[in-house]
Coordinates of C-alpha atoms in Angstrom, one line a residue:
M1 CA 17.7 1.7 11.6
L2 CA 14.7 0.8 14.4
C3 CA 17.6 -0.3 16.6
L4 CA 19.8 2.3 16.4
R5 CA 17.0 4.7 17.6
A6 CA 15.5 2.0 20.5
S7 CA 19.4 1.7 21.8
A8 CA 20.1 5.2 21.6
L9 CA 16.8 6.0 23.3
R10 CA 18.0 4.3 26.1
G11 CA 21.9 5.3 26.5
G12 CA 23.6 3.3 23.8
I13 CA 21.7 0.0 25.4
P14 CA 21.9 -2.6 22.7
C15 CA 19.2 -4.3 21.0
S16 CA 17.7 -6.8 18.7
I17 CA 14.3 -7.6 17.1
P18 CA 13.7 -11.5 16.0
S19 CA 13.9 -12.8 12.4
S20 CA 11.0 -14.6 13.1
I21 CA 7.9 -12.4 14.7
D22 CA 5.3 -15.5 14.3
E23 CA 7.5 -17.5 16.7
E24 CA 7.9 -14.8 19.3
M25 CA 4.8 -12.9 19.4
D26 CA 1.5 -14.7 21.5
T27 CA -1.6 -13.9 18.9
D28 CA -3.9 -12.9 21.1
L29 CA -1.8 -9.5 21.6
R30 CA -1.4 -8.7 18.0
G31 CA -5.1 -7.6 17.2
S32 CA -5.5 -7.2 13.5
S33 CA -4.9 -4.1 12.7
N34 CA -1.1 -3.9 13.2
Y35 CA 2.0 -5.3 13.4
H36 CA 3.9 -5.8 16.7
F37 CA 7.4 -6.6 16.7
P38 CA 9.8 -6.9 20.2
V39 CA 12.6 -5.5 21.0
Y40 CA 15.1 -7.0 23.4
F41 CA 17.5 -4.8 25.1
D42 CA 20.8 -6.6 26.4
D43 CA 19.7 -5.6 30.2
G44 CA 16.7 -7.8 30.0
K45 CA 14.4 -4.7 29.0
T46 CA 11.9 -5.1 26.3
W47 CA 9.8 -2.9 24.0
I48 CA 7.0 -3.0 21.7
C49 CA 7.0 -1.4 18.4
R50 CA 3.9 -0.9 16.8
I51 CA 3.0 -0.2 13.2
R52 CA 0.2 0.0 11.8
R53 CA -0.6 -2.5 8.2
Q54 CA -1.0 -0.8 5.2
H55 CA -0.8 -1.1 1.5
V56 CA 2.1 -1.3 -0.6
L57 CA 0.5 1.3 -3.0
A58 CA -2.0 3.4 -0.3
P59 CA -2.1 6.9 -1.8
T60 CA -0.9 9.7 0.1
L61 CA -4.4 10.4 1.8
A62 CA -4.7 7.1 3.1
M63 CA -1.2 7.5 4.7
Q64 CA -2.4 11.2 6.3
K65 CA -5.8 9.1 7.6
L66 CA -2.7 6.5 9.2
N67 CA -0.7 9.7 10.7
I68 CA -4.0 10.8 12.1
L69 CA -4.4 7.2 14.1
I70 CA -0.6 6.9 15.3
E71 CA -1.3 11.0 16.9
G72 CA -4.3 9.9 18.2
E73 CA -3.3 7.0 19.9
V74 CA -0.1 8.5 21.0
A75 CA -2.3 11.1 22.7
A76 CA -4.7 8.9 24.1
L77 CA -1.7 6.6 25.7
R78 CA -0.1 9.8 27.2
F79 CA -3.4 10.6 28.4
L80 CA -4.3 7.8 30.1
S81 CA -0.9 7.4 32.0
G82 CA -1.0 11.2 32.9
I83 CA -4.5 10.6 35.0
G84 CA -2.9 7.1 36.8
I85 CA -4.5 4.6 34.3
P86 CA -1.5 2.0 34.2
V87 CA -1.0 1.8 30.3
P88 CA 2.5 1.2 28.1
H89 CA 4.5 4.0 28.5
V90 CA 5.3 6.0 24.9
H91 CA 9.1 6.4 24.2
D92 CA 9.3 7.2 20.4
F93 CA 7.0 7.2 17.1
S94 CA 7.2 8.8 13.7
L95 CA 4.4 9.5 11.3
H96 CA 4.2 8.3 7.7
L97 CA 6.0 10.2 4.8
S98 CA 8.2 11.8 7.0
D99 CA 12.2 12.0 6.7
D100 CA 12.3 9.8 9.6
P101 CA 15.3 7.2 8.9
V102 CA 13.4 4.1 9.8
G103 CA 11.0 4.8 6.6
I104 CA 7.5 3.9 8.4
G105 CA 5.2 5.4 10.7
Y106 CA 5.5 3.4 13.9
I107 CA 5.1 3.8 18.1
L108 CA 7.7 2.6 20.2
L109 CA 5.9 1.4 23.5
D110 CA 7.0 -0.6 27.0
M111 CA 5.7 -4.2 26.6
L112 CA 3.4 -4.4 29.9
E113 CA 3.1 -7.8 32.1
G114 CA 0.1 -10.1 31.9
R115 CA -2.6 -12.5 29.9
L116 CA -5.8 -11.2 28.4
G117 CA -8.5 -11.4 31.4
P118 CA -11.4 -10.6 30.0
L119 CA -11.1 -13.9 27.7
Q120 CA -10.8 -16.6 30.8
W121 CA -12.9 -14.4 33.3
S122 CA -16.2 -15.8 32.6
N123 CA -14.8 -19.3 33.0
V124 CA -13.8 -18.6 36.5
D125 CA -15.5 -19.6 39.6
E126 CA -13.8 -18.6 42.9
T127 CA -16.0 -15.7 43.8
S128 CA -12.4 -13.1 44.7
K129 CA -11.1 -13.6 41.6
K130 CA -14.7 -13.3 40.0
T131 CA -16.0 -10.1 41.6
H132 CA -12.3 -8.7 42.1
F133 CA -11.2 -8.3 38.2
P134 CA -14.8 -6.1 37.6
S135 CA -14.3 -3.8 40.9
Q136 CA -10.9 -3.1 39.3
L137 CA -12.5 -2.3 36.3
A138 CA -15.3 -0.4 37.5
G139 CA -12.4 2.0 39.4
I140 CA -10.6 2.4 35.8
C141 CA -14.0 4.1 34.9
V142 CA -14.6 5.8 37.7
K143 CA -10.7 7.7 37.1
L144 CA -11.9 8.3 34.0
S145 CA -15.4 10.0 34.7
Q146 CA -13.2 12.7 36.6
Y147 CA -12.0 13.8 33.5
P148 CA -14.8 15.4 31.1
F149 CA -14.5 16.6 27.7
R150 CA -16.2 19.7 26.2
S151 CA -17.1 17.8 23.2
T152 CA -17.2 14.8 21.4
G153 CA -13.7 13.8 18.9
C154 CA -10.9 12.1 19.1
F155 CA -7.2 12.9 19.2
H156 CA -5.2 14.5 16.1
S157 CA -2.7 16.2 18.3
T158 CA -0.7 14.7 20.5
K159 CA -0.4 16.9 23.6
A160 CA -3.8 15.3 24.5
E161 CA -5.5 18.3 25.5
V162 CA -9.1 18.8 26.3
D163 CA -9.0 21.4 23.5
A164 CA -6.8 18.7 21.1
L165 CA -10.2 17.1 19.7
G166 CA -10.8 16.3 16.3
T167 CA -12.8 14.2 13.6
L168 CA -14.0 11.1 14.7
N169 CA -11.4 8.4 13.2
S170 CA -14.0 5.7 12.9
I171 CA -13.9 3.7 9.5
Q172 CA -17.3 2.3 10.4
I173 CA -18.7 6.0 9.8
A174 CA -16.0 7.8 7.3
D175 CA -17.3 8.6 3.8
L176 CA -15.5 10.6 1.2
H177 CA -16.1 14.0 -0.6
A178 CA -16.6 14.4 -4.1
D179 CA -12.8 15.2 -4.5
G180 CA -11.7 11.7 -3.0
S181 CA -10.6 13.6 0.7
L182 CA -11.8 12.1 4.0
S183 CA -15.3 13.3 5.3
L184 CA -15.3 12.9 9.0
I185 CA -17.6 13.5 11.7
V186 CA -16.8 16.5 13.7
P187 CA -16.9 17.5 17.0
F188 CA -20.1 18.5 18.4
D189 CA -20.6 20.5 22.1
T190 CA -24.3 18.7 22.8
T191 CA -24.8 14.9 22.9
E192 CA -28.2 15.3 20.8
A193 CA -26.0 17.0 18.1
Y194 CA -23.9 14.3 18.3
L195 CA -26.3 11.5 17.9
R196 CA -28.1 13.4 15.2
A197 CA -24.6 13.7 12.8
L198 CA -24.1 10.0 13.6
F199 CA -27.3 8.8 12.7
N200 CA -27.6 10.9 9.5
R201 CA -24.0 9.7 8.7
H202 CA -25.1 6.1 8.8
L203 CA -28.0 6.5 7.1
E204 CA -26.0 8.5 4.2
L205 CA -23.8 5.1 4.0
I206 CA -26.8 2.7 3.8
L207 CA -28.5 4.8 0.9
G208 CA -24.9 5.1 -0.9
G209 CA -24.4 1.4 -0.4
K210 CA -21.6 1.4 1.7
A211 CA -22.7 0.0 4.4
Y212 CA -25.4 -3.0 5.3
E213 CA -25.4 -4.2 2.2
T214 CA -27.3 -7.4 2.5
A215 CA -29.9 -5.7 4.9
G216 CA -29.7 -2.1 3.8
A217 CA -33.7 -1.5 4.4
D218 CA -33.8 -3.1 7.6
A219 CA -30.8 -0.9 8.7
Y220 CA -32.2 2.1 6.9
L221 CA -35.8 2.0 8.6
F222 CA -33.7 1.2 12.6
H223 CA -31.5 4.2 12.2
L224 CA -34.0 6.4 11.0
H225 CA -36.4 5.8 13.7
L226 CA -33.4 6.5 16.0
L227 CA -33.0 9.4 14.2
N228 CA -36.6 10.9 14.6
N229 CA -35.7 10.2 18.3
I230 CA -33.4 11.8 19.4
P231 CA -34.8 13.5 22.3
A232 CA -36.5 10.5 24.2
I233 CA -33.1 9.2 23.5
V234 CA -30.9 11.8 25.3
N235 CA -33.9 12.2 27.8
H236 CA -33.0 8.4 28.5
L237 CA -29.3 8.7 29.3
K238 CA -27.6 9.8 32.6
G239 CA -25.0 12.6 32.7
D240 CA -24.5 15.8 31.6
H241 CA -25.3 16.0 27.7
T242 CA -22.5 18.8 27.6
E243 CA -19.3 16.6 29.3
F244 CA -17.9 13.4 27.4
Y245 CA -15.2 10.8 28.5
L246 CA -12.3 8.9 26.6
C247 CA -13.7 5.8 25.9
H248 CA -12.1 3.0 24.4
I249 CA -15.1 2.3 21.8
D250 CA -14.5 -1.2 20.8
D251 CA -13.9 -2.7 24.5
W252 CA -14.2 -6.8 23.6
G253 CA -11.6 -7.0 26.4
D254 CA -8.5 -7.9 24.3
H255 CA -6.7 -5.3 25.7
I256 CA -6.8 -5.6 29.2
L257 CA -3.9 -7.7 31.1
V258 CA -4.0 -9.6 34.5
D259 CA -2.3 -11.8 36.7
D260 CA -3.0 -15.2 38.0
D261 CA -4.5 -13.5 41.2
Y262 CA -6.8 -11.5 38.1
N263 CA -5.0 -7.8 39.5
I264 CA -5.2 -5.6 36.7
T265 CA -1.9 -5.2 35.2
G266 CA -1.9 -2.9 32.9
I267 CA -3.9 -1.9 29.5
N268 CA -2.5 -3.0 26.4
I269 CA -2.4 -1.3 24.0
T270 CA -4.8 -3.0 21.0
D271 CA -7.3 -0.7 19.0
W272 CA -6.7 2.9 21.5
E273 CA -6.0 4.7 18.1
W274 CA -10.0 4.6 17.6
A275 CA -10.5 5.8 21.2
Q276 CA -13.3 9.1 21.5
T277 CA -14.9 11.4 23.7
V278 CA -18.8 10.2 24.0
P279 CA -21.4 10.6 26.5
W280 CA -21.1 9.4 29.5
S281 CA -24.3 6.6 29.2
I282 CA -21.9 5.1 26.3
A283 CA -18.3 5.7 28.1
F284 CA -19.6 4.1 31.3
A285 CA -21.8 0.7 29.8
A286 CA -21.4 -2.3 29.9
R287 CA -18.5 -3.9 28.2
F288 CA -19.1 -6.1 25.3
F289 CA -17.5 -9.1 26.9
L290 CA -19.9 -9.2 29.8
P291 CA -23.1 -10.2 28.2
E292 CA -23.7 -13.6 27.1
R293 CA -23.6 -13.3 23.8
T294 CA -25.4 -15.9 21.8
K295 CA -28.6 -14.9 24.2
Y296 CA -28.0 -11.3 23.3
I297 CA -27.6 -11.9 19.7
F298 CA -31.1 -13.5 19.9
G299 CA -32.8 -10.9 21.4
D300 CA -32.4 -11.8 25.5
N301 CA -31.9 -8.0 26.5
A302 CA -32.0 -9.2 30.2
L303 CA -29.1 -8.7 32.5
Y304 CA -27.1 -10.7 32.9
E305 CA -24.7 -12.2 36.2
D306 CA -21.6 -10.7 34.6
E307 CA -23.1 -7.5 33.8
L308 CA -25.0 -7.2 37.5
L309 CA -21.2 -7.9 38.8
F310 CA -19.9 -4.8 37.2
A311 CA -22.6 -2.9 37.8
N312 CA -22.7 -3.8 41.6
A313 CA -19.0 -2.9 41.4
F314 CA -19.4 0.8 40.1
E315 CA -22.2 0.8 42.9
A316 CA -20.0 0.1 45.4
K317 CA -17.6 2.9 44.6
G318 CA -20.4 5.0 45.4
E319 CA -19.4 7.8 42.8
L320 CA -20.9 6.8 39.7

């Protein structure tokens, strides 16, 4: 049924899906929470079908949660495409528990060319390539900075509008109400209110034994310290504290595709279902793949060479 749907969307051009996905798909491009199936058309075009992994006995509530993620991802990709960010075009999608003949929630998108840039970028020796990549990445961030939202939150509608934001979808800060329904953090229109809700939620999860099970006391004291110092934290943050910007939120760089010259060819599909709007200083902070992770984990908080390249690229743009 999926091939019939894809073919119909392209005016009847026949297509096929390989029977052995493992042999066809590069594991680096899959992510860990979704199945990706290539859809090959007879005219040489390739799409990707993205299906969220789920348990066969998942309750209706969990399926509704998956639908929120699908809608949010479609909206995020459409928003990014609309402002000129090179993301795959969304051709079609369907939600779980719908009457769609395919029988499962999915997203059909273009397949982008390129390889994962940040995974090899730190080993590049050529100066031109070393500086070219962060300059382009900074340009994308500058573009995103030109489109502020009025509150924190995630898209809960495929319309991708500034007033279509809803609760935060992050699994790490989700809880359950007494009746078993999901308890998610609602949108806030100030940085202080957002941080207060975020830190309080972490404290609740720690007390309930749902987070930091092996270091609960330390984690509780850390988040309590953050909660008690919110005014100082907000004063330290740059930007208007009533404006928020769309952010990938899990930016390890495994969604950035480049060619051999380290031109960014596209922003891949991985993890955009978690995209949310956040304060300026969070949205445009150094990406996770920039610090030297081993040194950083063991307490070295100095700026690293790659972070400085990224900062210099921002400065050269003259807009941030």
